[in-house]
PDB file of N, CA, C and O in Angstrom:
ATOM      1  N   THR A   1     174.474 115.518 114.691  1.00  0.00           N
ATOM      2  CA  THR A   1     174.587 115.212 113.282  1.00  0.00           C
ATOM      3  C   THR A   1     174.012 113.826 113.023  1.00  0.00           C
ATOM      4  O   THR A   1     174.276 112.894 113.760  1.00  0.00           O
ATOM      5  N   LEU A   2     173.230 113.745 111.962  1.00  0.00           N
ATOM      6  CA  LEU A   2     172.694 112.475 111.493  1.00  0.00           C
ATOM      7  C   LEU A   2     173.235 112.287 110.088  1.00  0.00           C
ATOM      8  O   LEU A   2     173.112 113.181 109.245  1.00  0.00           O
ATOM      9  N   ALA A   3     173.859 111.149 109.855  1.00  0.00           N
ATOM     10  CA  ALA A   3     174.464 110.906 108.542  1.00  0.00           C
ATOM     11  C   ALA A   3     174.267 109.465 108.116  1.00  0.00           C
ATOM     12  O   ALA A   3     174.072 108.579 108.942  1.00  0.00           O
ATOM     13  N   ASP A   4     174.281 109.268 106.822  1.00  0.00           N
ATOM     14  CA  ASP A   4     174.368 107.914 106.288  1.00  0.00           C
ATOM     15  C   ASP A   4     175.776 107.794 105.708  1.00  0.00           C
ATOM     16  O   ASP A   4     176.548 108.743 105.780  1.00  0.00           O
ATOM     17  N   PRO A   5     176.142 106.664 105.153  1.00  0.00           N
ATOM     18  CA  PRO A   5     177.516 106.510 104.675  1.00  0.00           C
ATOM     19  C   PRO A   5     177.939 107.508 103.588  1.00  0.00           C
ATOM     20  O   PRO A   5     179.120 107.770 103.413  1.00  0.00           O
ATOM     21  N   SER A   6     176.964 108.106 102.901  1.00  0.00           N
ATOM     22  CA  SER A   6     177.339 108.983 101.796  1.00  0.00           C
ATOM     23  C   SER A   6     177.245 110.478 102.077  1.00  0.00           C
ATOM     24  O   SER A   6     177.892 111.269 101.397  1.00  0.00           O
ATOM     25  N   HIS A   7     176.446 110.890 103.057  1.00  0.00           N
ATOM     26  CA  HIS A   7     176.347 112.334 103.314  1.00  0.00           C
ATOM     27  C   HIS A   7     175.655 112.630 104.655  1.00  0.00           C
ATOM     28  O   HIS A   7     175.037 111.765 105.252  1.00  0.00           O
ATOM     29  N   ILE A   8     175.770 113.887 105.045  1.00  0.00           N
ATOM     30  CA  ILE A   8     175.116 114.364 106.268  1.00  0.00           C
ATOM     31  C   ILE A   8     173.653 114.644 105.947  1.00  0.00           C
ATOM     32  O   ILE A   8     173.346 115.362 104.998  1.00  0.00           O
ATOM     33  N   LEU A   9     172.758 114.070 106.733  1.00  0.00           N
ATOM     34  CA  LEU A   9     171.325 114.263 106.540  1.00  0.00           C
ATOM     35  C   LEU A   9     170.796 115.449 107.342  1.00  0.00           C
ATOM     36  O   LEU A   9     169.896 116.157 106.904  1.00  0.00           O
ATOM     37  N   LEU A  10     171.343 115.637 108.537  1.00  0.00           N
ATOM     38  CA  LEU A  10     170.885 116.721 109.410  1.00  0.00           C
ATOM     39  C   LEU A  10     172.013 117.121 110.338  1.00  0.00           C
ATOM     40  O   LEU A  10     172.692 116.264 110.904  1.00  0.00           O
ATOM     41  N   GLU A  11     172.203 118.411 110.463  1.00  0.00           N
ATOM     42  CA  GLU A  11     173.127 118.955 111.454  1.00  0.00           C
ATOM     43  C   GLU A  11     172.358 119.980 112.262  1.00  0.00           C
ATOM     44  O   GLU A  11     171.657 120.818 111.694  1.00  0.00           O
ATOM     45  N   THR A  12     172.462 119.912 113.565  1.00  0.00           N
ATOM     46  CA  THR A  12     171.811 120.889 114.426  1.00  0.00           C
ATOM     47  C   THR A  12     172.764 121.251 115.550  1.00  0.00           C
ATOM     48  O   THR A  12     173.598 120.442 115.954  1.00  0.00           O
ATOM     49  N   GLU A  13     172.663 122.467 116.011  1.00  0.00           N
ATOM     50  CA  GLU A  13     173.516 122.921 117.110  1.00  0.00           C
ATOM     51  C   GLU A  13     172.664 123.721 118.081  1.00  0.00           C
ATOM     52  O   GLU A  13     171.918 124.611 117.671  1.00  0.00           O
ATOM     53  N   THR A  14     172.737 123.369 119.342  1.00  0.00           N
ATOM     54  CA  THR A  14     171.994 124.082 120.377  1.00  0.00           C
ATOM     55  C   THR A  14     172.920 124.348 121.552  1.00  0.00           C
ATOM     56  O   THR A  14     173.940 123.678 121.715  1.00  0.00           O
ATOM     57  N   THR A  15     172.577 125.330 122.339  1.00  0.00           N
ATOM     58  CA  THR A  15     173.393 125.678 123.503  1.00  0.00           C
ATOM     59  C   THR A  15     172.496 126.043 124.676  1.00  0.00           C
ATOM     60  O   THR A  15     171.318 126.338 124.502  1.00  0.00           O
ATOM     61  N   VAL A  16     173.077 126.017 125.842  1.00  0.00           N
ATOM     62  CA  VAL A  16     172.470 126.571 127.048  1.00  0.00           C
ATOM     63  C   VAL A  16     173.490 127.572 127.575  1.00  0.00           C
ATOM     64  O   VAL A  16     174.634 127.208 127.839  1.00  0.00           O
ATOM     65  N   GLU A  17     173.089 128.817 127.661  1.00  0.00           N
ATOM     66  CA  GLU A  17     174.007 129.871 128.113  1.00  0.00           C
ATOM     67  C   GLU A  17     174.013 129.947 129.631  1.00  0.00           C
ATOM     68  O   GLU A  17     172.970 129.868 130.267  1.00  0.00           O
ATOM     69  N   GLY A  18     175.191 130.084 130.201  1.00  0.00           N
ATOM     70  CA  GLY A  18     175.327 130.197 131.644  1.00  0.00           C
ATOM     71  C   GLY A  18     176.701 130.696 132.020  1.00  0.00           C
ATOM     72  O   GLY A  18     177.481 131.102 131.159  1.00  0.00           O
ATOM     73  N   THR A  19     176.982 130.657 133.301  1.00  0.00           N
ATOM     74  CA  THR A  19     178.278 131.094 133.816  1.00  0.00           C
ATOM     75  C   THR A  19     178.783 130.056 134.820  1.00  0.00           C
ATOM     76  O   THR A  19     178.039 129.164 135.220  1.00  0.00           O
ATOM     77  N   ILE A  20     180.026 130.212 135.209  1.00  0.00           N
ATOM     78  CA  ILE A  20     180.593 129.342 136.230  1.00  0.00           C
ATOM     79  C   ILE A  20     180.257 129.943 137.596  1.00  0.00           C
ATOM     80  O   ILE A  20     180.532 131.119 137.861  1.00  0.00           O
ATOM     81  N   ALA A  21     179.651 129.143 138.447  1.00  0.00           N
ATOM     82  CA  ALA A  21     179.261 129.597 139.786  1.00  0.00           C
ATOM     83  C   ALA A  21     180.489 129.787 140.671  1.00  0.00           C
ATOM     84  O   ALA A  21     181.529 129.159 140.456  1.00  0.00           O
ATOM     85  N   GLY A  22     180.359 130.640 141.656  1.00  0.00           N
ATOM     86  CA  GLY A  22     181.446 130.874 142.602  1.00  0.00           C
ATOM     87  C   GLY A  22     181.719 129.682 143.504  1.00  0.00           C
ATOM     88  O   GLY A  22     182.816 129.528 144.037  1.00  0.00           O
ATOM     89  N   ARG A  23     180.717 128.826 143.665  1.00  0.00           N
ATOM     90  CA  ARG A  23     180.878 127.621 144.474  1.00  0.00           C
ATOM     91  C   ARG A  23     179.959 126.542 143.918  1.00  0.00           C
ATOM     92  O   ARG A  23     178.942 126.829 143.303  1.00  0.00           O
ATOM     93  N   ALA A  24     180.322 125.305 144.142  1.00  0.00           N
ATOM     94  CA  ALA A  24     179.494 124.179 143.703  1.00  0.00           C
ATOM     95  C   ALA A  24     178.237 124.114 144.562  1.00  0.00           C
ATOM     96  O   ALA A  24     178.282 124.374 145.768  1.00  0.00           O
ATOM     97  N   ALA A  25     177.101 123.796 143.921  1.00  0.00           N
ATOM     98  CA  ALA A  25     175.845 123.685 144.656  1.00  0.00           C
ATOM     99  C   ALA A  25     174.924 122.712 143.949  1.00  0.00           C
ATOM    100  O   ALA A  25     174.880 122.655 142.725  1.00  0.00           O
ATOM    101  N   GLY A  26     174.197 121.935 144.737  1.00  0.00           N
ATOM    102  CA  GLY A  26     173.204 121.017 144.193  1.00  0.00           C
ATOM    103  C   GLY A  26     173.729 119.600 144.048  1.00  0.00           C
ATOM    104  O   GLY A  26     174.929 119.364 144.002  1.00  0.00           O
ATOM    105  N   ALA A  27     172.782 118.671 143.976  1.00  0.00           N
ATOM    106  CA  ALA A  27     173.145 117.257 143.879  1.00  0.00           C
ATOM    107  C   ALA A  27     172.424 116.555 142.733  1.00  0.00           C
ATOM    108  O   ALA A  27     172.544 115.357 142.582  1.00  0.00           O
ATOM    109  N   ASN A  28     171.673 117.298 141.930  1.00  0.00           N
ATOM    110  CA  ASN A  28     170.893 116.700 140.850  1.00  0.00           C
ATOM    111  C   ASN A  28     171.645 116.863 139.533  1.00  0.00           C
ATOM    112  O   ASN A  28     171.466 117.823 138.814  1.00  0.00           O
ATOM    113  N   GLY A  29     172.509 115.927 139.238  1.00  0.00           N
ATOM    114  CA  GLY A  29     173.251 116.016 137.989  1.00  0.00           C
ATOM    115  C   GLY A  29     174.614 115.383 138.109  1.00  0.00           C
ATOM    116  O   GLY A  29     174.908 114.667 139.053  1.00  0.00           O
ATOM    117  N   PHE A  30     175.447 115.691 137.131  1.00  0.00           N
ATOM    118  CA  PHE A  30     176.786 115.114 137.107  1.00  0.00           C
ATOM    119  C   PHE A  30     177.698 116.083 136.364  1.00  0.00           C
ATOM    120  O   PHE A  30     177.248 117.105 135.834  1.00  0.00           O
ATOM    121  N   GLY A  31     178.951 115.756 136.323  1.00  0.00           N
ATOM    122  CA  GLY A  31     179.907 116.579 135.580  1.00  0.00           C
ATOM    123  C   GLY A  31     179.956 118.011 136.077  1.00  0.00           C
ATOM    124  O   GLY A  31     180.161 118.260 137.263  1.00  0.00           O
ATOM    125  N   TYR A  32     179.683 118.937 135.180  1.00  0.00           N
ATOM    126  CA  TYR A  32     179.757 120.362 135.499  1.00  0.00           C
ATOM    127  C   TYR A  32     178.484 120.917 136.125  1.00  0.00           C
ATOM    128  O   TYR A  32     178.442 122.093 136.498  1.00  0.00           O
ATOM    129  N   ASP A  33     177.435 120.130 136.232  1.00  0.00           N
ATOM    130  CA  ASP A  33     176.152 120.635 136.740  1.00  0.00           C
ATOM    131  C   ASP A  33     176.269 121.437 138.041  1.00  0.00           C
ATOM    132  O   ASP A  33     175.630 122.484 138.169  1.00  0.00           O
ATOM    133  N   PRO A  34     177.053 120.999 139.031  1.00  0.00           N
ATOM    134  CA  PRO A  34     177.115 121.754 140.287  1.00  0.00           C
ATOM    135  C   PRO A  34     177.766 123.137 140.169  1.00  0.00           C
ATOM    136  O   PRO A  34     177.583 123.982 141.039  1.00  0.00           O
ATOM    137  N   ILE A  35     178.501 123.387 139.094  1.00  0.00           N
ATOM    138  CA  ILE A  35     179.136 124.705 138.950  1.00  0.00           C
ATOM    139  C   ILE A  35     178.611 125.487 137.749  1.00  0.00           C
ATOM    140  O   ILE A  35     179.045 126.605 137.492  1.00  0.00           O
ATOM    141  N   PHE A  36     177.670 124.912 136.986  1.00  0.00           N
ATOM    142  CA  PHE A  36     177.100 125.608 135.840  1.00  0.00           C
ATOM    143  C   PHE A  36     175.878 126.381 136.291  1.00  0.00           C
ATOM    144  O   PHE A  36     174.811 125.813 136.555  1.00  0.00           O
ATOM    145  N   LEU A  37     176.021 127.700 136.421  1.00  0.00           N
ATOM    146  CA  LEU A  37     174.945 128.573 136.884  1.00  0.00           C
ATOM    147  C   LEU A  37     174.085 128.999 135.704  1.00  0.00           C
ATOM    148  O   LEU A  37     174.593 129.548 134.718  1.00  0.00           O
ATOM    149  N   TYR A  38     172.799 128.729 135.788  1.00  0.00           N
ATOM    150  CA  TYR A  38     171.849 129.126 134.758  1.00  0.00           C
ATOM    151  C   TYR A  38     171.178 130.420 135.228  1.00  0.00           C
ATOM    152  O   TYR A  38     170.270 130.403 136.067  1.00  0.00           O
ATOM    153  N   PRO A  39     171.633 131.579 134.730  1.00  0.00           N
ATOM    154  CA  PRO A  39     171.175 132.881 135.237  1.00  0.00           C
ATOM    155  C   PRO A  39     169.665 133.116 135.248  1.00  0.00           C
ATOM    156  O   PRO A  39     169.165 133.692 136.227  1.00  0.00           O
ATOM    157  N   PRO A  40     168.894 132.705 134.220  1.00  0.00           N
ATOM    158  CA  PRO A  40     167.456 132.990 134.292  1.00  0.00           C
ATOM    159  C   PRO A  40     166.766 132.394 135.523  1.00  0.00           C
ATOM    160  O   PRO A  40     165.774 132.938 136.000  1.00  0.00           O
ATOM    161  N   LEU A  41     167.290 131.284 136.043  1.00  0.00           N
ATOM    162  CA  LEU A  41     166.699 130.679 137.241  1.00  0.00           C
ATOM    163  C   LEU A  41     167.527 130.943 138.491  1.00  0.00           C
ATOM    164  O   LEU A  41     167.114 130.607 139.595  1.00  0.00           O
ATOM    165  N   GLY A  42     168.725 131.496 138.312  1.00  0.00           N
ATOM    166  CA  GLY A  42     169.567 131.851 139.458  1.00  0.00           C
ATOM    167  C   GLY A  42     170.090 130.667 140.254  1.00  0.00           C
ATOM    168  O   GLY A  42     170.395 130.795 141.437  1.00  0.00           O
ATOM    169  N   ARG A  43     170.169 129.503 139.612  1.00  0.00           N
ATOM    170  CA  ARG A  43     170.652 128.302 140.286  1.00  0.00           C
ATOM    171  C   ARG A  43     171.569 127.532 139.347  1.00  0.00           C
ATOM    172  O   ARG A  43     171.526 127.708 138.142  1.00  0.00           O
ATOM    173  N   THR A  44     172.367 126.644 139.943  1.00  0.00           N
ATOM    174  CA  THR A  44     173.175 125.762 139.117  1.00  0.00           C
ATOM    175  C   THR A  44     172.257 124.699 138.521  1.00  0.00           C
ATOM    176  O   THR A  44     171.168 124.438 139.052  1.00  0.00           O
ATOM    177  N   THR A  45     172.711 124.059 137.456  1.00  0.00           N
ATOM    178  CA  THR A  45     171.874 123.014 136.864  1.00  0.00           C
ATOM    179  C   THR A  45     171.747 121.812 137.795  1.00  0.00           C
ATOM    180  O   THR A  45     170.782 121.058 137.690  1.00  0.00           O
ATOM    181  N   ALA A  46     172.645 121.643 138.739  1.00  0.00           N
ATOM    182  CA  ALA A  46     172.515 120.574 139.730  1.00  0.00           C
ATOM    183  C   ALA A  46     171.438 120.883 140.765  1.00  0.00           C
ATOM    184  O   ALA A  46     170.992 119.997 141.487  1.00  0.00           O
ATOM    185  N   GLU A  47     171.007 122.146 140.839  1.00  0.00           N
ATOM    186  CA  GLU A  47     169.947 122.532 141.776  1.00  0.00           C
ATOM    187  C   GLU A  47     168.563 122.504 141.120  1.00  0.00           C
ATOM    188  O   GLU A  47     167.557 122.637 141.817  1.00  0.00           O
ATOM    189  N   LEU A  48     168.510 122.322 139.814  1.00  0.00           N
ATOM    190  CA  LEU A  48     167.236 122.343 139.107  1.00  0.00           C
ATOM    191  C   LEU A  48     166.508 121.011 139.258  1.00  0.00           C
ATOM    192  O   LEU A  48     167.133 119.965 139.404  1.00  0.00           O
ATOM    193  N   THR A  49     165.189 121.082 139.194  1.00  0.00           N
ATOM    194  CA  THR A  49     164.406 119.846 139.163  1.00  0.00           C
ATOM    195  C   THR A  49     164.605 119.195 137.789  1.00  0.00           C
ATOM    196  O   THR A  49     165.065 119.851 136.844  1.00  0.00           O
ATOM    197  N   ASP A  50     164.222 117.945 137.677  1.00  0.00           N
ATOM    198  CA  ASP A  50     164.323 117.270 136.384  1.00  0.00           C
ATOM    199  C   ASP A  50     163.496 117.997 135.323  1.00  0.00           C
ATOM    200  O   ASP A  50     163.927 118.139 134.176  1.00  0.00           O
ATOM    201  N   ALA A  51     162.326 118.476 135.699  1.00  0.00           N
ATOM    202  CA  ALA A  51     161.458 119.183 134.746  1.00  0.00           C
ATOM    203  C   ALA A  51     162.094 120.499 134.295  1.00  0.00           C
ATOM    204  O   ALA A  51     162.045 120.843 133.109  1.00  0.00           O
ATOM    205  N   GLU A  52     162.676 121.240 135.235  1.00  0.00           N
ATOM    206  CA  GLU A  52     163.346 122.491 134.874  1.00  0.00           C
ATOM    207  C   GLU A  52     164.529 122.221 133.946  1.00  0.00           C
ATOM    208  O   GLU A  52     164.726 122.927 132.955  1.00  0.00           O
ATOM    209  N   LYS A  53     165.292 121.211 134.285  1.00  0.00           N
ATOM    210  CA  LYS A  53     166.459 120.859 133.481  1.00  0.00           C
ATOM    211  C   LYS A  53     166.034 120.452 132.074  1.00  0.00           C
ATOM    212  O   LYS A  53     166.642 120.858 131.085  1.00  0.00           O
ATOM    213  N   ALA A  54     164.976 119.655 131.971  1.00  0.00           N
ATOM    214  CA  ALA A  54     164.487 119.216 130.662  1.00  0.00           C
ATOM    215  C   ALA A  54     164.006 120.400 129.827  1.00  0.00           C
ATOM    216  O   ALA A  54     164.163 120.410 128.611  1.00  0.00           O
ATOM    217  N   SER A  55     163.436 121.408 130.478  1.00  0.00           N
ATOM    218  CA  SER A  55     162.894 122.552 129.739  1.00  0.00           C
ATOM    219  C   SER A  55     163.977 123.419 129.106  1.00  0.00           C
ATOM    220  O   SER A  55     163.706 124.150 128.153  1.00  0.00           O
ATOM    221  N   ILE A  56     165.206 123.341 129.612  1.00  0.00           N
ATOM    222  CA  ILE A  56     166.298 124.147 129.043  1.00  0.00           C
ATOM    223  C   ILE A  56     167.338 123.293 128.325  1.00  0.00           C
ATOM    224  O   ILE A  56     168.304 123.818 127.784  1.00  0.00           O
ATOM    225  N   SER A  57     167.150 122.004 128.283  1.00  0.00           N
ATOM    226  CA  SER A  57     168.144 121.066 127.782  1.00  0.00           C
ATOM    227  C   SER A  57     168.510 121.290 126.318  1.00  0.00           C
ATOM    228  O   SER A  57     167.654 121.278 125.440  1.00  0.00           O
ATOM    229  N   HIS A  58     169.796 121.457 126.068  1.00  0.00           N
ATOM    230  CA  HIS A  58     170.263 121.569 124.685  1.00  0.00           C
ATOM    231  C   HIS A  58     170.100 120.235 123.962  1.00  0.00           C
ATOM    232  O   HIS A  58     169.827 120.195 122.764  1.00  0.00           O
ATOM    233  N   ARG A  59     170.225 119.152 124.679  1.00  0.00           N
ATOM    234  CA  ARG A  59     170.030 117.828 124.059  1.00  0.00           C
ATOM    235  C   ARG A  59     168.568 117.639 123.653  1.00  0.00           C
ATOM    236  O   ARG A  59     168.280 117.121 122.574  1.00  0.00           O
ATOM    237  N   ALA A  60     167.648 118.066 124.509  1.00  0.00           N
ATOM    238  CA  ALA A  60     166.223 117.946 124.181  1.00  0.00           C
ATOM    239  C   ALA A  60     165.888 118.765 122.941  1.00  0.00           C
ATOM    240  O   ALA A  60     165.136 118.313 122.072  1.00  0.00           O
ATOM    241  N   ARG A  61     166.457 119.975 122.837  1.00  0.00           N
ATOM    242  CA  ARG A  61     166.200 120.795 121.646  1.00  0.00           C
ATOM    243  C   ARG A  61     166.768 120.133 120.395  1.00  0.00           C
ATOM    244  O   ARG A  61     166.159 120.161 119.329  1.00  0.00           O
ATOM    245  N   ALA A  62     167.937 119.515 120.512  1.00  0.00           N
ATOM    246  CA  ALA A  62     168.530 118.819 119.361  1.00  0.00           C
ATOM    247  C   ALA A  62     167.649 117.641 118.938  1.00  0.00           C
ATOM    248  O   ALA A  62     167.434 117.414 117.743  1.00  0.00           O
ATOM    249  N   PHE A  63     167.114 116.904 119.907  1.00  0.00           N
ATOM    250  CA  PHE A  63     166.233 115.783 119.566  1.00  0.00           C
ATOM    251  C   PHE A  63     164.915 116.264 118.968  1.00  0.00           C
ATOM    252  O   PHE A  63     164.334 115.592 118.109  1.00  0.00           O
ATOM    253  N   LYS A  64     164.438 117.446 119.381  1.00  0.00           N
ATOM    254  CA  LYS A  64     163.240 118.008 118.745  1.00  0.00           C
ATOM    255  C   LYS A  64     163.531 118.317 117.281  1.00  0.00           C
ATOM    256  O   LYS A  64     162.692 118.075 116.408  1.00  0.00           O
ATOM    257  N   ASP A  65     164.710 118.853 116.990  1.00  0.00           N
ATOM    258  CA  ASP A  65     165.107 119.102 115.598  1.00  0.00           C
ATOM    259  C   ASP A  65     165.135 117.789 114.820  1.00  0.00           C
ATOM    260  O   ASP A  65     164.658 117.716 113.688  1.00  0.00           O
ATOM    261  N   LEU A  66     165.675 116.753 115.424  1.00  0.00           N
ATOM    262  CA  LEU A  66     165.739 115.439 114.785  1.00  0.00           C
ATOM    263  C   LEU A  66     164.330 114.892 114.538  1.00  0.00           C
ATOM    264  O   LEU A  66     164.033 114.367 113.460  1.00  0.00           O
ATOM    265  N   SER A  67     163.459 115.047 115.505  1.00  0.00           N
ATOM    266  CA  SER A  67     162.080 114.589 115.371  1.00  0.00           C
ATOM    267  C   SER A  67     161.376 115.315 114.224  1.00  0.00           C
ATOM    268  O   SER A  67     160.677 114.695 113.412  1.00  0.00           O
ATOM    269  N   ARG A  68     161.560 116.648 114.134  1.00  0.00           N
ATOM    270  CA  ARG A  68     160.968 117.413 113.034  1.00  0.00           C
ATOM    271  C   ARG A  68     161.506 116.925 111.691  1.00  0.00           C
ATOM    272  O   ARG A  68     160.771 116.811 110.719  1.00  0.00           O
ATOM    273  N   PHE A  69     162.793 116.622 111.635  1.00  0.00           N
ATOM    274  CA  PHE A  69     163.403 116.108 110.416  1.00  0.00           C
ATOM    275  C   PHE A  69     162.744 114.795 109.994  1.00  0.00           C
ATOM    276  O   PHE A  69     162.377 114.616 108.835  1.00  0.00           O
ATOM    277  N   PHE A  70     162.580 113.873 110.953  1.00  0.00           N
ATOM    278  CA  PHE A  70     161.968 112.586 110.629  1.00  0.00           C
ATOM    279  C   PHE A  70     160.511 112.750 110.201  1.00  0.00           C
ATOM    280  O   PHE A  70     160.050 112.092 109.264  1.00  0.00           O
ATOM    281  N   ARG A  71     159.771 113.625 110.878  1.00  0.00           N
ATOM    282  CA  ARG A  71     158.369 113.856 110.487  1.00  0.00           C
ATOM    283  C   ARG A  71     158.300 114.414 109.070  1.00  0.00           C
ATOM    284  O   ARG A  71     157.495 113.980 108.255  1.00  0.00           O
ATOM    285  N   ALA A  72     159.153 115.380 108.758  1.00  0.00           N
ATOM    286  CA  ALA A  72     159.178 115.968 107.417  1.00  0.00           C
ATOM    287  C   ALA A  72     159.587 114.925 106.384  1.00  0.00           C
ATOM    288  O   ALA A  72     159.005 114.859 105.295  1.00  0.00           O
ATOM    289  N   SER A  73     160.567 114.106 106.708  1.00  0.00           N
ATOM    290  CA  SER A  73     161.014 113.055 105.785  1.00  0.00           C
ATOM    291  C   SER A  73     159.904 112.057 105.523  1.00  0.00           C
ATOM    292  O   SER A  73     159.713 111.609 104.397  1.00  0.00           O
ATOM    293  N   THR A  74     159.166 111.710 106.550  1.00  0.00           N
ATOM    294  CA  THR A  74     158.059 110.769 106.409  1.00  0.00           C
ATOM    295  C   THR A  74     156.985 111.367 105.517  1.00  0.00           C
ATOM    296  O   THR A  74     156.427 110.692 104.650  1.00  0.00           O
ATOM    297  N   MET A  75     156.698 112.649 105.677  1.00  0.00           N
ATOM    298  CA  MET A  75     155.686 113.307 104.845  1.00  0.00           C
ATOM    299  C   MET A  75     156.131 113.325 103.385  1.00  0.00           C
ATOM    300  O   MET A  75     155.331 113.078 102.483  1.00  0.00           O
ATOM    301  N   ILE A  76     157.408 113.587 103.153  1.00  0.00           N
ATOM    302  CA  ILE A  76     157.928 113.594 101.787  1.00  0.00           C
ATOM    303  C   ILE A  76     157.811 112.207 101.181  1.00  0.00           C
ATOM    304  O   ILE A  76     157.373 112.048 100.049  1.00  0.00           O
ATOM    305  N   ASP A  77     158.187 111.164 101.934  1.00  0.00           N
ATOM    306  CA  ASP A  77     158.098 109.789 101.441  1.00  0.00           C
ATOM    307  C   ASP A  77     156.648 109.422 101.129  1.00  0.00           C
ATOM    308  O   ASP A  77     156.376 108.740 100.140  1.00  0.00           O
ATOM    309  N   GLN A  78     155.703 109.851 101.946  1.00  0.00           N
ATOM    310  CA  GLN A  78     154.299 109.553 101.702  1.00  0.00           C
ATOM    311  C   GLN A  78     153.821 110.231 100.421  1.00  0.00           C
ATOM    312  O   GLN A  78     153.063 109.664  99.651  1.00  0.00           O
ATOM    313  N   GLU A  79     154.287 111.460 100.168  1.00  0.00           N
ATOM    314  CA  GLU A  79     153.926 112.170  98.943  1.00  0.00           C
ATOM    315  C   GLU A  79     154.475 111.446  97.719  1.00  0.00           C
ATOM    316  O   GLU A  79     153.825 111.363  96.692  1.00  0.00           O
ATOM    317  N   ARG A  80     155.668 110.884  97.821  1.00  0.00           N
ATOM    318  CA  ARG A  80     156.284 110.167  96.695  1.00  0.00           C
ATOM    319  C   ARG A  80     155.488 108.910  96.341  1.00  0.00           C
ATOM    320  O   ARG A  80     155.478 108.481  95.203  1.00  0.00           O
ATOM    321  N   LEU A  81     154.847 108.298  97.344  1.00  0.00           N
ATOM    322  CA  LEU A  81     154.099 107.062  97.123  1.00  0.00           C
ATOM    323  C   LEU A  81     152.755 107.313  96.437  1.00  0.00           C
ATOM    324  O   LEU A  81     152.152 106.399  95.905  1.00  0.00           O
ATOM    325  N   ARG A  82     152.293 108.535  96.455  1.00  0.00           N
ATOM    326  CA  ARG A  82     150.976 108.833  95.870  1.00  0.00           C
ATOM    327  C   ARG A  82     151.041 108.934  94.374  1.00  0.00           C
ATOM    328  O   ARG A  82     151.910 109.127  93.693  1.00  0.00           O
TER     329      ARG A  82
END
């Protein structure tokens, strides 16, 4: 969520779907990464490379939404100045 003191400017919600692994595996990550199994790759998120993790990241998708919002806002502001 991005807000100013008077209202919400942008709300976005993203997820990464997975299951709880039968055992902890991997060392690349923190928190739940060793037990969060990402089925499309058949590994826990702690076993993924940084590039693989970035490609499925819910945070990265949320920041892409934020980036699109800022680009659109900038375009609107530029139109107002003309």
